[in-house]
mmCIF file of C-alpha atoms in Angstrom:
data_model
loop_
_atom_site.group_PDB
_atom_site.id
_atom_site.type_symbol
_atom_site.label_atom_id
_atom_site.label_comp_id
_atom_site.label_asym_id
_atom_site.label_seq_id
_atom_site.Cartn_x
_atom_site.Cartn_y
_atom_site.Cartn_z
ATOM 1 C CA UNK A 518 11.148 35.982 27.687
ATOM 2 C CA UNK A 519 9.115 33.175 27.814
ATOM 3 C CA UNK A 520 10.061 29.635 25.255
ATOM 4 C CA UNK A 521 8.631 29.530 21.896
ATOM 5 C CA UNK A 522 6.080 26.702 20.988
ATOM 6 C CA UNK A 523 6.294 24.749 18.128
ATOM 7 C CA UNK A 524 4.209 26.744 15.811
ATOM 8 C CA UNK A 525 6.160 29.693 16.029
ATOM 9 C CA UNK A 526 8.738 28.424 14.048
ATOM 10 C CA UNK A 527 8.985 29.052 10.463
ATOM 11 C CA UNK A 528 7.090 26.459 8.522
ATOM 12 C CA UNK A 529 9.530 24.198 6.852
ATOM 13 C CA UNK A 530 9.217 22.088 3.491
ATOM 14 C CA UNK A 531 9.091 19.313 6.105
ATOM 15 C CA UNK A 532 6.500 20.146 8.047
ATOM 16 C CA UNK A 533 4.351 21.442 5.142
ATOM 17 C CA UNK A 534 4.770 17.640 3.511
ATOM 18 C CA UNK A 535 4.129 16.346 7.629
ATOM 19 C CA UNK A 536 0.787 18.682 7.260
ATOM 20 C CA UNK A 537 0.100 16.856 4.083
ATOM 21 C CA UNK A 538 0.249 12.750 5.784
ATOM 22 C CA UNK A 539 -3.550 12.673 6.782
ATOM 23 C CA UNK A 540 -4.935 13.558 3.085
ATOM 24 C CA UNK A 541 -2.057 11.006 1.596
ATOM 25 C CA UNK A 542 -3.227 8.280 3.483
ATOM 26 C CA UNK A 543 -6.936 8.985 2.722
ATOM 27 C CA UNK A 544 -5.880 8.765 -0.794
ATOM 28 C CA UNK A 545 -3.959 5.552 -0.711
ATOM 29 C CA UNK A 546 -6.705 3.901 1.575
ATOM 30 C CA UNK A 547 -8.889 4.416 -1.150
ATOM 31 C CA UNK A 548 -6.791 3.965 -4.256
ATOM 32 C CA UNK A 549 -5.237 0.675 -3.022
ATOM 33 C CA UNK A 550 -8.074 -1.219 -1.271
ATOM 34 C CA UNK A 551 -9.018 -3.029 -4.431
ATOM 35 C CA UNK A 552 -5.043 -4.476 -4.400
ATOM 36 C CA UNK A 553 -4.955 -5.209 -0.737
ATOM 37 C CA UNK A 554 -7.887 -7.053 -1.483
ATOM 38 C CA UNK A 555 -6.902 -8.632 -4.032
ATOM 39 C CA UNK A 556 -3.528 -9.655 -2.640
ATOM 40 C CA UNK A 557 -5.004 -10.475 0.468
ATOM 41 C CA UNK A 558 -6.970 -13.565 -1.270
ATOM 42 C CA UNK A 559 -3.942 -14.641 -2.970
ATOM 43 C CA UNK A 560 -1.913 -14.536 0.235
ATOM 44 C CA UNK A 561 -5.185 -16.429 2.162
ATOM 45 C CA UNK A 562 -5.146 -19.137 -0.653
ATOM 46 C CA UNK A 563 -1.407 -19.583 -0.523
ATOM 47 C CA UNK A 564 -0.185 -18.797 2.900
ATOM 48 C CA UNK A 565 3.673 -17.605 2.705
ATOM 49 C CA UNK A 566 5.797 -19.858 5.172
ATOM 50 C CA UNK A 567 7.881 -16.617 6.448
ATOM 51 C CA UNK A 568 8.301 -13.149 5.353
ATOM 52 C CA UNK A 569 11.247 -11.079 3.707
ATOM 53 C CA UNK A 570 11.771 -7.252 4.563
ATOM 54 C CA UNK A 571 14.020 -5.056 2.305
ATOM 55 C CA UNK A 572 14.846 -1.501 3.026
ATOM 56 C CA UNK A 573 17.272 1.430 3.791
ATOM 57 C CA UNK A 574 16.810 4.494 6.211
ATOM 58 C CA UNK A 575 12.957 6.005 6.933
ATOM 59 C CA UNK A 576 11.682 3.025 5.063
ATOM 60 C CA UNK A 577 13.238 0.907 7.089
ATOM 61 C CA UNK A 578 11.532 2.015 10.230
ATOM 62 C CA UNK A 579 8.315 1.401 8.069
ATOM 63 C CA UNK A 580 9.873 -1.858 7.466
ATOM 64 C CA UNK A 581 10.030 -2.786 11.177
ATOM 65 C CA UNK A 582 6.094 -2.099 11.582
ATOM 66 C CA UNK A 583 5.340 -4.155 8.723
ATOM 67 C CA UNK A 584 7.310 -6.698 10.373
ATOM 68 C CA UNK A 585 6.111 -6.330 14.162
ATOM 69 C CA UNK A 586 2.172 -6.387 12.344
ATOM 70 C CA UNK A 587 3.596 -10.182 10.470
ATOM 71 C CA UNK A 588 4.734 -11.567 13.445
ATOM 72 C CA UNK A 589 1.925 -10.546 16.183
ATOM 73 C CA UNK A 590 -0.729 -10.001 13.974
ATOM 74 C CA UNK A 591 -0.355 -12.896 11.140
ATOM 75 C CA UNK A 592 1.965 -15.254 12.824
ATOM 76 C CA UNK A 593 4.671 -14.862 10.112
ATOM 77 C CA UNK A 594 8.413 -15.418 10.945
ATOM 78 C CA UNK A 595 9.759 -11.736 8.918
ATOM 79 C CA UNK A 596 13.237 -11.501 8.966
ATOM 80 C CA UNK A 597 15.176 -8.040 7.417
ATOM 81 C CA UNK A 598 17.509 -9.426 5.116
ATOM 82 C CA UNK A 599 20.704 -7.015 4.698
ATOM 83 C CA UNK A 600 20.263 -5.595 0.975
ATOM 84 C CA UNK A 601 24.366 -6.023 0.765
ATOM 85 C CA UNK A 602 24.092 -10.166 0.632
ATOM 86 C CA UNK A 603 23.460 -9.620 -2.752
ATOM 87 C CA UNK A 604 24.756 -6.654 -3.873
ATOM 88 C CA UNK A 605 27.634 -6.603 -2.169
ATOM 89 C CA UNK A 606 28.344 -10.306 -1.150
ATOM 90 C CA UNK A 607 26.961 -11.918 -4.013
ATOM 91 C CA UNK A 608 24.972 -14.024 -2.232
ATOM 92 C CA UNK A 609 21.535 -15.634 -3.156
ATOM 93 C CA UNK A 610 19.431 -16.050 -0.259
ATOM 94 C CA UNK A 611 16.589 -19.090 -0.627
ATOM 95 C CA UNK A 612 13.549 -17.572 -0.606
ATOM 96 C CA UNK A 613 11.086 -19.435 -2.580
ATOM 97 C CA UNK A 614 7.756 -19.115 -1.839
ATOM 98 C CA UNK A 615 8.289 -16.468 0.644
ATOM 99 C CA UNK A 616 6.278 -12.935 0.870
ATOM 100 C CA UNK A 617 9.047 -10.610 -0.114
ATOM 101 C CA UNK A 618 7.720 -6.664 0.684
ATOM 102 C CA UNK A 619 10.443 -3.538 -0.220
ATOM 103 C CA UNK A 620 9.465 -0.696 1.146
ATOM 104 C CA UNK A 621 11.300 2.593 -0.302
ATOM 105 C CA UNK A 622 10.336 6.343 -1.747
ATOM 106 C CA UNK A 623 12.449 6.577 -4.759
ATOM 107 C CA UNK A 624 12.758 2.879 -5.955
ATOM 108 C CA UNK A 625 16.231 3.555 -7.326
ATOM 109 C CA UNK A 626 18.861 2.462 -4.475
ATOM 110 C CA UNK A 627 21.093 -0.147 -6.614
ATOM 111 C CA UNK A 628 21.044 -2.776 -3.302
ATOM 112 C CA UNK A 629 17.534 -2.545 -2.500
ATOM 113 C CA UNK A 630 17.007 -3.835 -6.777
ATOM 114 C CA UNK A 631 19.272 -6.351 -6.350
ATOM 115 C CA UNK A 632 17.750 -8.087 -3.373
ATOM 116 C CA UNK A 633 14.278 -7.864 -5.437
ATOM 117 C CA UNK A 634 15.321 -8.965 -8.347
ATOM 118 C CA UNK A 635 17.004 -12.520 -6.485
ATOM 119 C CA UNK A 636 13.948 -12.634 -4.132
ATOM 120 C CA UNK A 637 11.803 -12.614 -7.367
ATOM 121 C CA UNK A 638 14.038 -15.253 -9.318
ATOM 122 C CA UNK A 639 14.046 -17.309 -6.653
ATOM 123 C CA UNK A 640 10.066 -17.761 -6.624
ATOM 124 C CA UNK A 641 9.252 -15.033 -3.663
ATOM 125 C CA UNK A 642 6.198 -13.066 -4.290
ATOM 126 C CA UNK A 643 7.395 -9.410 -4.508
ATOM 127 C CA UNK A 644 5.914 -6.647 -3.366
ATOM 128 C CA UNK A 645 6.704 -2.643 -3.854
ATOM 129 C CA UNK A 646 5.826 -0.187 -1.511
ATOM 130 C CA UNK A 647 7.403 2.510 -3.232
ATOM 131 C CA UNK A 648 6.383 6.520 -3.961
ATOM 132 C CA UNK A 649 7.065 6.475 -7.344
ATOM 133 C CA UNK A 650 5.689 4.149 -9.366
ATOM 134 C CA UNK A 651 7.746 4.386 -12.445
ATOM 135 C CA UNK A 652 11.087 3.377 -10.520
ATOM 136 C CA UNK A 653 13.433 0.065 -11.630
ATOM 137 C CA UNK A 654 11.633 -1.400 -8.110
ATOM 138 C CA UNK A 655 8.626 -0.899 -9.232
ATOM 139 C CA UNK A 656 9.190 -2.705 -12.526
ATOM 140 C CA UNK A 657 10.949 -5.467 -10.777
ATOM 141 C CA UNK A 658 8.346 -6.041 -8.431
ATOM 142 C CA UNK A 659 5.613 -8.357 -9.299
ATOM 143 C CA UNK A 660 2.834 -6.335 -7.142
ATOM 144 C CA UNK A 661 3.110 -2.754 -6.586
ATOM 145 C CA UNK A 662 1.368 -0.901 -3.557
ATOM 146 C CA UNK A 663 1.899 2.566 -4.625
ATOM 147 C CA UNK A 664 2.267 5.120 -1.394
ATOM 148 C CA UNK A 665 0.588 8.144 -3.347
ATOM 149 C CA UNK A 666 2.539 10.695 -1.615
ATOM 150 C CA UNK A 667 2.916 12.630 -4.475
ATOM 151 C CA UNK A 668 6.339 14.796 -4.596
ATOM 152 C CA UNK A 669 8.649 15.124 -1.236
ATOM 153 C CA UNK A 670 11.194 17.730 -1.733
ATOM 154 C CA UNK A 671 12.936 17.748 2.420
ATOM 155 C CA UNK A 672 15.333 15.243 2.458
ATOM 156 C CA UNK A 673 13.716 14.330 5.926
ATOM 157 C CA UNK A 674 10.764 11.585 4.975
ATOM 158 C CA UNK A 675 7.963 12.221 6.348
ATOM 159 C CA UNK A 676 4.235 11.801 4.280
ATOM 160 C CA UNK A 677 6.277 9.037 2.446
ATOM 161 C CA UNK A 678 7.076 7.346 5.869
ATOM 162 C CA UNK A 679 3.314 7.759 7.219
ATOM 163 C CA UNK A 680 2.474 6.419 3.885
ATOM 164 C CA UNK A 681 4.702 2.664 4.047
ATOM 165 C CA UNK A 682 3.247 2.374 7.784
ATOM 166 C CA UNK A 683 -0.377 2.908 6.273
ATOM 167 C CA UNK A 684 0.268 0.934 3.433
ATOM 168 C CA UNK A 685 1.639 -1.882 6.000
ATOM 169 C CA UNK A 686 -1.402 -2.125 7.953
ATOM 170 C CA UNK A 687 -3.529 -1.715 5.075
ATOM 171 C CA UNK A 688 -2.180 -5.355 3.608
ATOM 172 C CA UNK A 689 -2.361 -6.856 6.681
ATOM 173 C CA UNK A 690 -5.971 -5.609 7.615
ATOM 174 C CA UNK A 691 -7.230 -7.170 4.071
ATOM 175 C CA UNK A 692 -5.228 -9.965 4.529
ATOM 176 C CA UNK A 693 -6.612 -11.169 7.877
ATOM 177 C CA UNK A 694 -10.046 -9.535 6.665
ATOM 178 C CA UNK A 695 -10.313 -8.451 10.889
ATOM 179 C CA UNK A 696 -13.149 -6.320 10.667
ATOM 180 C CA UNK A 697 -11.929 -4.607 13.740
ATOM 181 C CA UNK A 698 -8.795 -3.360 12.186
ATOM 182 C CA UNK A 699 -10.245 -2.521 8.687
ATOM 183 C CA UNK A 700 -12.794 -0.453 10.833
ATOM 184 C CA UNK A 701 -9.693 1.321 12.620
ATOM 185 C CA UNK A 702 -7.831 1.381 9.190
ATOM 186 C CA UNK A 703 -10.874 3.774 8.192
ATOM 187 C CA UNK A 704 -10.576 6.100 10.574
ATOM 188 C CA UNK A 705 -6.454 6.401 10.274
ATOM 189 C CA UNK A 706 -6.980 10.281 8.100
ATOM 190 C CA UNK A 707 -8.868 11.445 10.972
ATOM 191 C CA UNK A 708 -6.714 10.307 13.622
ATOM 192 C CA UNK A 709 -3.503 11.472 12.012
ATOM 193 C CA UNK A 710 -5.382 15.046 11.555
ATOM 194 C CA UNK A 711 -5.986 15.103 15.003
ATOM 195 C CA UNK A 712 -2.445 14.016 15.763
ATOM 196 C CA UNK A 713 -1.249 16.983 13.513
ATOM 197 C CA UNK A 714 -2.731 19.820 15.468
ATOM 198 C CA UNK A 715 -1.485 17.838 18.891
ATOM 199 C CA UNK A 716 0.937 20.547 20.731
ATOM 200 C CA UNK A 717 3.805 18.726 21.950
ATOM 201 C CA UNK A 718 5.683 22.006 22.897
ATOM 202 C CA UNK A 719 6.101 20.886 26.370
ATOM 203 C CA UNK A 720 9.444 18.656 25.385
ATOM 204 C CA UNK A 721 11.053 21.056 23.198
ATOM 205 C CA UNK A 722 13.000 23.239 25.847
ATOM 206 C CA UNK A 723 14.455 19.610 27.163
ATOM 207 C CA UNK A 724 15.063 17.813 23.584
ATOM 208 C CA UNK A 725 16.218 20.861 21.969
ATOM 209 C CA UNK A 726 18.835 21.719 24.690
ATOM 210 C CA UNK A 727 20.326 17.787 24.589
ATOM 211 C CA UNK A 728 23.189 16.336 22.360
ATOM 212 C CA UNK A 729 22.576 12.563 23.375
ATOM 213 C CA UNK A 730 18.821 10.888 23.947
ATOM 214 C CA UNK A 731 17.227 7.765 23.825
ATOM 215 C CA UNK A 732 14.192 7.072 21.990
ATOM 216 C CA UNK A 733 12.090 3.974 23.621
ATOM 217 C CA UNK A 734 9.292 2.149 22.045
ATOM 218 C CA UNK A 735 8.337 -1.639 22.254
ATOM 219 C CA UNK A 736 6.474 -3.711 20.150
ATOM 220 C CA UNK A 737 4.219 -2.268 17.345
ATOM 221 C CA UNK A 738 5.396 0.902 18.461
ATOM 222 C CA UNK A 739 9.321 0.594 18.238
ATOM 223 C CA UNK A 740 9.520 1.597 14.785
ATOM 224 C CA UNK A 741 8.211 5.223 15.887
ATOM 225 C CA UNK A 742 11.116 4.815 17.993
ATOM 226 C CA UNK A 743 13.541 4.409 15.012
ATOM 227 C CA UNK A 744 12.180 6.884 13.058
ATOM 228 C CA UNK A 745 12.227 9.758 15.828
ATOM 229 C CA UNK A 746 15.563 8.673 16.350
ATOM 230 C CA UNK A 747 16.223 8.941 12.948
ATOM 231 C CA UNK A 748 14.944 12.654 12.391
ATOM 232 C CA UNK A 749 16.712 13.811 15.173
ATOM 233 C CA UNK A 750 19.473 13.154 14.041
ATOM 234 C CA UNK A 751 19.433 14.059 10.615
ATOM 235 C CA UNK A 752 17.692 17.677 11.177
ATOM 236 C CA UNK A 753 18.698 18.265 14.758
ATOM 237 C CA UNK A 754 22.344 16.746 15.178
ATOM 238 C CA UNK A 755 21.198 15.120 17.936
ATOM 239 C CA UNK A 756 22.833 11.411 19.148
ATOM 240 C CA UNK A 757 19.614 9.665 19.313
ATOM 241 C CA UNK A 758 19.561 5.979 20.083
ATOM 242 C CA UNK A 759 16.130 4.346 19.158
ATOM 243 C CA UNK A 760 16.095 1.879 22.057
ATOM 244 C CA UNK A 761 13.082 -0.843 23.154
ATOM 245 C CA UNK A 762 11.938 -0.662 26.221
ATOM 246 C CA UNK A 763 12.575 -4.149 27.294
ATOM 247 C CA UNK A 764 16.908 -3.756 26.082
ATOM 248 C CA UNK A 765 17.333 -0.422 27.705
ATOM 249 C CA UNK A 766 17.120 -2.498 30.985
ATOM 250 C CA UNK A 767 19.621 -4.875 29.947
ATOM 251 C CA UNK A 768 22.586 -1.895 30.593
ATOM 252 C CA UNK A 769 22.528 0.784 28.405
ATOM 253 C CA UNK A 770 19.745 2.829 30.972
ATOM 254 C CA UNK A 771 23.292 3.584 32.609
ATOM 255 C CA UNK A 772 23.858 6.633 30.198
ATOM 256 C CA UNK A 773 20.427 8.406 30.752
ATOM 257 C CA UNK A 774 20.951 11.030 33.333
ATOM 258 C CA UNK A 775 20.790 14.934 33.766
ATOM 259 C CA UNK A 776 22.519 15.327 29.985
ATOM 260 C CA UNK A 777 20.995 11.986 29.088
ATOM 261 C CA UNK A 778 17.223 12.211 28.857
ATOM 262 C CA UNK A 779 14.565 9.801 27.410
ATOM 263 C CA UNK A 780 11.440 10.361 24.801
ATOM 264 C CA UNK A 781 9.359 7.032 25.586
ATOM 265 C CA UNK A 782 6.251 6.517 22.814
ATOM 266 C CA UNK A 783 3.986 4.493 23.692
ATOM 267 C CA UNK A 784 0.492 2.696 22.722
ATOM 268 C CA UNK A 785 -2.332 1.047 24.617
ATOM 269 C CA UNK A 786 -0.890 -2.910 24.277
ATOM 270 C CA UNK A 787 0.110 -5.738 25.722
ATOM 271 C CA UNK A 788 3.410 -3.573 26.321
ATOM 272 C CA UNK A 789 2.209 -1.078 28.429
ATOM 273 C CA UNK A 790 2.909 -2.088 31.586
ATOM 274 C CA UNK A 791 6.432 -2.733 31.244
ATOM 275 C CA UNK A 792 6.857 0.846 29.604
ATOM 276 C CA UNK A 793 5.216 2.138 32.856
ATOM 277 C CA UNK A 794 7.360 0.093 34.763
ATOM 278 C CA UNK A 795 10.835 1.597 33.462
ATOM 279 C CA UNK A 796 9.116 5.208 33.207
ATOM 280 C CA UNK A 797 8.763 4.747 37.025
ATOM 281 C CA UNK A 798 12.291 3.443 37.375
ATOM 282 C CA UNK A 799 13.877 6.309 35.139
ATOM 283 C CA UNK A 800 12.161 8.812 37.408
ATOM 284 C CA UNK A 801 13.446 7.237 40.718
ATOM 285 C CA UNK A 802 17.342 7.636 38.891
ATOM 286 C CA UNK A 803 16.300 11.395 38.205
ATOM 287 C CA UNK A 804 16.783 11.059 34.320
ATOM 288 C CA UNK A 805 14.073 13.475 32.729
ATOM 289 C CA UNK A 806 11.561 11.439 30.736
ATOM 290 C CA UNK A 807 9.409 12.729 28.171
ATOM 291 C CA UNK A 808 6.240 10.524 27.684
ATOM 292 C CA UNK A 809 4.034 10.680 24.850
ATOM 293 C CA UNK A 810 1.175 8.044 24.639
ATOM 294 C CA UNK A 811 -0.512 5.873 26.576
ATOM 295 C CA UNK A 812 2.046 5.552 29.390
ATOM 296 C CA UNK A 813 1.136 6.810 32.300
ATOM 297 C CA UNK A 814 4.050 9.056 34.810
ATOM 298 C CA UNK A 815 5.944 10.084 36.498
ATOM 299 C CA UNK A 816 7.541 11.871 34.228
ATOM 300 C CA UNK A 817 9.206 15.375 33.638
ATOM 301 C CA UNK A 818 6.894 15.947 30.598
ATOM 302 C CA UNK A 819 3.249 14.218 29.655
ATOM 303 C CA UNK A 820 2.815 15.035 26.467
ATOM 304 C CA UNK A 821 -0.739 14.801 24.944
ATOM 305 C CA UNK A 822 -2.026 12.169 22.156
ATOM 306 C CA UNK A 823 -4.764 11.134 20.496
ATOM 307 C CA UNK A 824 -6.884 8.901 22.634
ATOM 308 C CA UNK A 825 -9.250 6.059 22.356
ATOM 309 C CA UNK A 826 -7.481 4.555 18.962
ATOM 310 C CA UNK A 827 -6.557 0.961 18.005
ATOM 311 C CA UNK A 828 -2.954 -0.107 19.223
ATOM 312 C CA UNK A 829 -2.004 0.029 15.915
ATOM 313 C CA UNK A 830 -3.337 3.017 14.868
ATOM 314 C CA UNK A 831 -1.610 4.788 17.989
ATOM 315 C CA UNK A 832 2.133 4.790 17.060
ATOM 316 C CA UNK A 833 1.632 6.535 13.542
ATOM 317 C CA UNK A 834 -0.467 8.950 15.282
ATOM 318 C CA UNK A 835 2.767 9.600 17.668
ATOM 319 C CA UNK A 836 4.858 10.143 15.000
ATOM 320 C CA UNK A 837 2.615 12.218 13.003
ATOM 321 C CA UNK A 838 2.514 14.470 16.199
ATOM 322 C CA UNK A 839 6.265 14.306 16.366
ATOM 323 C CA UNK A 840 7.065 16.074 13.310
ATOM 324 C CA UNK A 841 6.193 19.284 14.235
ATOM 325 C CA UNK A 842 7.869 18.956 17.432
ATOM 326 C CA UNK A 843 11.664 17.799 15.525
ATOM 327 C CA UNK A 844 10.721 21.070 13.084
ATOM 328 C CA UNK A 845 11.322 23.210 16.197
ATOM 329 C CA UNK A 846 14.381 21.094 17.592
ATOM 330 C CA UNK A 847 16.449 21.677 14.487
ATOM 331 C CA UNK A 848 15.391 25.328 14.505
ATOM 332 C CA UNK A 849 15.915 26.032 18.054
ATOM 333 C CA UNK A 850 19.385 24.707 17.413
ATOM 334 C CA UNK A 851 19.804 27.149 14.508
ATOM 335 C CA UNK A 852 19.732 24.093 12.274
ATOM 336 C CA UNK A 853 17.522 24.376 8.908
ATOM 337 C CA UNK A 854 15.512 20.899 8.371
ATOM 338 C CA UNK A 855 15.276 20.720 4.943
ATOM 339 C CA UNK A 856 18.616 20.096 4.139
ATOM 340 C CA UNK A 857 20.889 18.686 6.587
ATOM 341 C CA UNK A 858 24.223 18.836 6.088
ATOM 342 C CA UNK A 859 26.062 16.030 3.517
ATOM 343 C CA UNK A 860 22.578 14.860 2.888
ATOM 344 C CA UNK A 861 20.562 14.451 -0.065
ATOM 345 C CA UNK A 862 16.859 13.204 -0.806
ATOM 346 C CA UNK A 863 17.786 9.937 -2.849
ATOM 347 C CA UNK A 864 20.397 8.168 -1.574
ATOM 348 C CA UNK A 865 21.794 5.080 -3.448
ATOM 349 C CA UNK A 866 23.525 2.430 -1.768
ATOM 350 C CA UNK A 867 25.403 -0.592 -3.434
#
């Protein structure tokens, strides 16, 4: 009998709300582009000395984008600050004057509110990217970038993650006003539509059948990395280890092997020749690689992606192509998606 692709499997609430990431985006391109304007100007006119990033789980990963696009893109030293320094430690972090940006769905974890509310006392311009608008985050915030992802009922994030990394480069495009990136930013619903119909049935017969795998990204691309890592193991019960390229060299490459194998994403950067380089090297120690972007083999599997994009358009077209691919992981392992076991949609942390 020969494997099942991806779209044989039942369609999940998951996947549906995947399906739904390129009209959500086309939505918040349009609904927010007067505030990214807007806050663009005000960040031109009164340049932040360093950033502040806030955030738990999926929005997290979107979190590490945001803060890859601030440091490459606008030179802007972005540090994650651990939400439990205030809420937990009772600590009050100096960040006056700083650009302060939380990034969650619900708006409601207690830690996430407290780190807003000291950022905010303390003179940091506070920003929300949050789902729902009429959260305590939103309210705390003094500028609100809503993600208009409308209702997400799988506890696995999806349109809501595509959303924060659109929402990201959206602020960063108006910001810089590069007319080469707000062109890109345009075409982002197309791209991600294209992305969704991308068969990446190839890797499931490998990823499905392993309990341990790293996930490798570098650069603008390494929070894809996260977040793959992330789904797998929350749907699939898979150990997945999002690992950059450049640190698996440093020792942990010594686990990958015949049980061990590697997803590497990848985009057309400044990175790409090191991610070639340690594709190469995994293949010469026989560990099975799975490539997916712009990296070229050997490798066991080439999966396909959208080409011809800007580099930092690329990785949320990988990850939009992913989710269909971690639908029929958890499946294939007789797992159901939607709700993973001792997890629930809104999680609140202290």
């Amino acid at each position: 009998m020969s494997e099942k692709t991806t779209s044989e499997f039942p369609v999940t609430a998951m996947l549906s709300e995947a399906r739904e990431a390129p009209q959500v985006v086309a939505r918040l391109l349009e609904s927010n582009a007067a505030l990214c304007r807007d806050l663009g100007a005000r960040l031109r006119a009164s340049p932040p000395p360093f950033a502040v990033t806030c955030a738990r789980g999926s929005s997290d990963n979107a979190a590490t984008f945001a803060k890859y696009l601030l440091e490459i893109h606008s030179g802007l030293v972005t540090a994650s600050v651990g939400p439990s320094v205030t809420s937990v430690y009772s600590a009050r972090p100096r960040m006056r004057d700083a650009l302060f940006l939380a990034v969650s769905q619900s708006g409601r974890s207690p830690d996430i509110l407290h780190l807003a509310n000291a950022g905010r006392e303390d003179g940091a311009l506070t920003v929300a990217l949050v789902n729902d608008t009429t959260s305590p985050l939103a309210s705390t915030c003094e500028v609100v970038l809503p993600l208009h992802a409308g209702p997400e009922k799988s506890v696995a994030a999806t349109k809501s993650f595509i959303a924060a990394l659109a929402a990201s480069l959206q602020l960063v495009a108006h910001w810089s006003q590069d007319k080469a990136l707000l062109t890109a930013l345009d075409t982002l619903p197309e791209v991600l539509a294209k992305a969704a119909a991308t068969d990446w049935s190839a890797a499931l017969s490998m990823l499905s059948k392993a309990d341990d795998l790293f996930v490798v990204g570098r650069g603008v691309g390494f929070a894809m990395a996260q977040e793959a890592a992330l789904k797998l193991k929350e749907t699939s019960g898979i150990h997945a280890e999002a690992m950059s390229a450049a640190e698996l060299m440093h020792g942990p490459w010594t686990l990958a092997g015949d049980h061990f194998p590697v997803l590497v994403l990848s985009q057309r950067d400044e990175t790409l020749n090191g991610v070639n380089d340690l594709v190469t090297k995994l293949n010469e120690q026989d560990v099975p690689v799975v490539v997916a972007g712009a990296a070229e083999g050997p490798a066991k599997v080439m999966l396909p992606s959208v080409e011809r994009v800007h580099p930092y358009i690329a990785p949320i077209a990988l990850i939009q192509s992913f989710y269909p691919l971690v639908n029929a992981i958890a499946q294939a392992r007789g797992r159901n998606p939607d709700a993973p076991p001792r997890l629930r949609k809104v999680t609140e942390t202290v």
